[in-house]
Short mmCIF file of C-alpha atoms in Angstrom, two decimals:
data_model
loop_
_atom_site.label_atom_id
_atom_site.label_comp_id
_atom_site.label_asym_id
_atom_site.label_seq_id
_atom_site.Cartn_x
_atom_site.Cartn_y
_atom_site.Cartn_z
CA UNK G 1 -10.08 103.17 35.04
CA UNK G 2 -6.55 104.50 35.74
CA UNK G 3 -7.81 106.22 39.25
CA UNK G 4 -9.54 102.84 40.24
CA UNK G 5 -6.59 100.89 39.44
CA UNK G 6 -4.43 103.76 41.68
CA UNK G 7 -6.56 103.69 44.49
CA UNK G 8 -6.66 99.95 44.68
CA UNK G 9 -2.78 99.84 44.40
CA UNK G 10 -2.26 102.74 47.37
CA UNK G 11 -4.77 100.83 49.74
CA UNK G 12 -3.01 97.36 49.23
CA UNK G 13 -0.19 99.42 50.32
CA UNK G 14 -1.85 100.56 53.01
CA UNK G 15 -1.63 104.27 51.68
CA UNK G 16 -4.59 106.84 51.83
CA UNK G 17 -4.90 108.69 48.91
CA UNK G 18 -5.60 112.84 49.34
CA UNK G 19 -9.31 113.41 49.13
CA UNK G 20 -8.68 115.61 46.20
CA UNK G 21 -7.34 112.91 44.23
CA UNK G 22 -10.20 110.64 44.71
CA UNK G 23 -12.98 112.20 45.50
CA UNK G 24 -13.06 110.70 48.91
CA UNK G 25 -14.03 112.37 52.26
CA UNK G 26 -12.08 113.24 54.81
CA UNK G 27 -13.20 113.35 59.03
CA UNK G 28 -15.52 116.75 59.76
CA UNK G 29 -13.97 116.41 63.33
CA UNK G 30 -10.35 116.49 64.40
CA UNK G 31 -9.22 114.23 65.90
CA UNK G 32 -10.85 111.09 64.38
CA UNK G 33 -13.78 110.81 66.43
CA UNK G 34 -15.68 107.68 68.18
CA UNK G 35 -18.70 106.33 66.24
CA UNK G 36 -21.73 106.89 68.87
CA UNK G 37 -24.34 105.35 66.57
CA UNK G 38 -24.18 104.18 62.90
CA UNK G 39 -25.88 104.30 59.78
CA UNK G 40 -29.10 102.38 59.27
CA UNK G 41 -30.39 102.80 56.07
CA UNK G 42 -34.10 103.48 55.70
CA UNK G 43 -35.63 100.97 53.04
CA UNK G 44 -37.45 102.60 51.23
CA UNK G 45 -35.97 105.93 52.01
CA UNK G 46 -39.09 107.24 53.41
CA UNK G 47 -39.36 104.97 56.43
CA UNK G 48 -37.73 105.48 59.71
CA UNK G 49 -34.01 104.53 60.35
CA UNK G 50 -30.60 106.54 61.03
CA UNK G 51 -29.69 108.55 57.70
CA UNK G 52 -25.96 109.21 59.21
CA UNK G 53 -23.82 108.49 62.04
CA UNK G 54 -23.27 110.36 65.26
CA UNK G 55 -19.72 111.16 66.06
CA UNK G 56 -18.92 112.37 69.80
CA UNK G 57 -17.23 115.58 70.19
CA UNK G 58 -17.43 118.31 72.66
CA UNK G 59 -19.71 121.50 72.23
CA UNK G 60 -17.79 124.30 70.56
CA UNK G 61 -15.62 122.18 68.59
CA UNK G 62 -14.93 123.65 64.90
CA UNK G 63 -16.65 121.44 62.55
CA UNK G 64 -14.81 120.65 58.78
CA UNK G 65 -16.41 120.11 55.56
CA UNK G 66 -15.45 116.66 54.55
CA UNK G 67 -14.62 117.61 50.96
CA UNK G 68 -14.57 120.36 48.32
CA UNK G 69 -17.98 121.48 47.41
CA UNK G 70 -20.59 124.53 47.58
CA UNK G 71 -22.29 125.23 51.11
CA UNK G 72 -26.33 124.50 49.76
CA UNK G 73 -28.29 125.65 53.23
CA UNK G 74 -26.80 126.87 56.44
CA UNK G 75 -29.27 127.79 58.76
CA UNK G 76 -32.15 126.33 61.03
CA UNK G 77 -34.21 123.16 59.99
CA UNK G 78 -36.96 121.78 61.96
CA UNK G 79 -35.75 123.67 64.90
CA UNK G 80 -32.05 122.57 64.43
CA UNK G 81 -28.90 124.48 63.14
CA UNK G 82 -27.53 122.59 59.93
CA UNK G 83 -24.71 122.83 57.24
CA UNK G 84 -25.27 120.90 54.05
CA UNK G 85 -22.71 120.75 51.34
CA UNK G 86 -22.89 120.09 47.47
CA UNK G 87 -19.94 117.94 46.19
CA UNK G 88 -18.80 117.24 43.00
CA UNK G 89 -20.58 114.28 41.16
CA UNK G 90 -23.80 114.58 42.83
CA UNK G 91 -23.25 114.02 46.46
CA UNK G 92 -24.34 115.93 49.44
CA UNK G 93 -23.16 115.90 52.96
CA UNK G 94 -24.95 117.36 56.16
CA UNK G 95 -23.98 118.42 59.46
CA UNK G 96 -26.33 118.84 62.47
CA UNK G 97 -26.16 120.76 64.61
CA UNK G 98 -23.73 123.13 64.09
CA UNK G 99 -23.71 126.87 64.30
CA UNK G 100 -22.87 127.82 60.46
CA UNK G 101 -19.45 129.94 60.02
CA UNK G 102 -20.40 129.87 56.13
CA UNK G 103 -23.37 131.06 53.89
CA UNK G 104 -25.09 129.48 50.94
CA UNK G 105 -23.13 129.65 47.85
CA UNK G 106 -19.65 129.61 49.61
CA UNK G 107 -17.06 127.30 48.32
CA UNK G 108 -14.98 125.17 50.69
CA UNK G 109 -12.67 122.53 51.02
CA UNK G 110 -11.83 119.78 53.31
CA UNK G 111 -9.77 122.33 55.50
CA UNK G 112 -12.57 124.56 55.89
CA UNK G 113 -14.44 125.14 59.08
CA UNK G 114 -18.02 125.26 58.40
CA UNK G 115 -19.43 125.48 62.09
CA UNK G 116 -18.88 125.12 65.70
CA UNK G 117 -20.96 121.94 67.03
CA UNK G 118 -23.49 122.70 69.74
CA UNK G 119 -24.71 120.52 72.35
CA UNK G 120 -28.37 119.19 72.51
CA UNK G 121 -28.24 116.34 69.54
CA UNK G 122 -31.15 114.02 71.14
CA UNK G 123 -29.84 110.40 71.88
CA UNK G 124 -26.43 111.23 72.19
CA UNK G 125 -24.42 109.62 75.17
CA UNK G 126 -21.35 112.07 74.53
CA UNK G 127 -20.98 115.69 75.96
CA UNK G 128 -21.66 116.53 72.07
CA UNK G 129 -22.45 114.51 68.74
CA UNK G 130 -22.11 115.71 65.17
CA UNK G 131 -24.75 114.11 62.88
CA UNK G 132 -22.89 113.75 59.62
CA UNK G 133 -24.97 112.04 56.87
CA UNK G 134 -24.50 111.64 53.11
CA UNK G 135 -26.60 111.30 49.99
CA UNK G 136 -26.73 110.96 46.30
CA UNK G 137 -28.76 112.57 43.76
CA UNK G 138 -31.17 115.65 44.80
CA UNK G 139 -32.89 115.61 48.32
CA UNK G 140 -36.26 115.14 46.93
CA UNK G 141 -35.28 111.56 45.75
CA UNK G 142 -31.83 110.81 47.42
CA UNK G 143 -30.27 107.63 48.06
CA UNK G 144 -28.85 107.87 51.66
CA UNK G 145 -25.32 106.24 51.89
CA UNK G 146 -22.74 105.68 55.08
CA UNK G 147 -20.70 108.52 55.33
CA UNK G 148 -17.93 106.21 56.62
CA UNK G 149 -17.50 104.17 53.59
CA UNK G 150 -16.75 107.63 51.47
CA UNK G 151 -14.06 108.37 54.03
CA UNK G 152 -10.39 108.47 52.75
CA UNK G 153 -8.75 106.16 55.57
CA UNK G 154 -11.43 103.70 55.20
CA UNK G 155 -9.72 100.71 52.95
CA UNK G 156 -11.05 99.90 49.99
CA UNK G 157 -11.81 95.98 50.05
CA UNK G 158 -12.99 94.08 47.01
CA UNK G 159 -15.01 90.90 46.76
CA UNK G 160 -13.90 87.98 44.75
CA UNK G 161 -16.33 87.34 41.68
CA UNK G 162 -18.52 84.33 41.94
#
């Protein structure tokens, strides 16, 4: 409860707390990228949808871990290079298409370069796009979430109780 109160107080003052203090994430590209395509949650999870966001970038741009965690996958999946990181509390983030600079089992921080972006993301209007996804729970029955809502620079807003 104290952590929530501190986050709320800081957000009302316009101060973004550090990701290490509250578990919120940092942007995986620097500087902060434009969002080319937003999150479109499938319902149910196995239906069609966009299970992440596409961020505009340039080929070869470094990609950073959005927060501290352990690399659980770094390689090719369905013909696309991908990195997946497990964060404390059950959150998992994924980054594609990137050429991995990390290996499974490696621990990372929000400052860790996990790879470099490759061109070729289908539907991307920019020179390259990073598809950034987030999910809670094990991959077999994960709940996909919008990673933009987890970024430390996103203000926390509470709605009134009715």
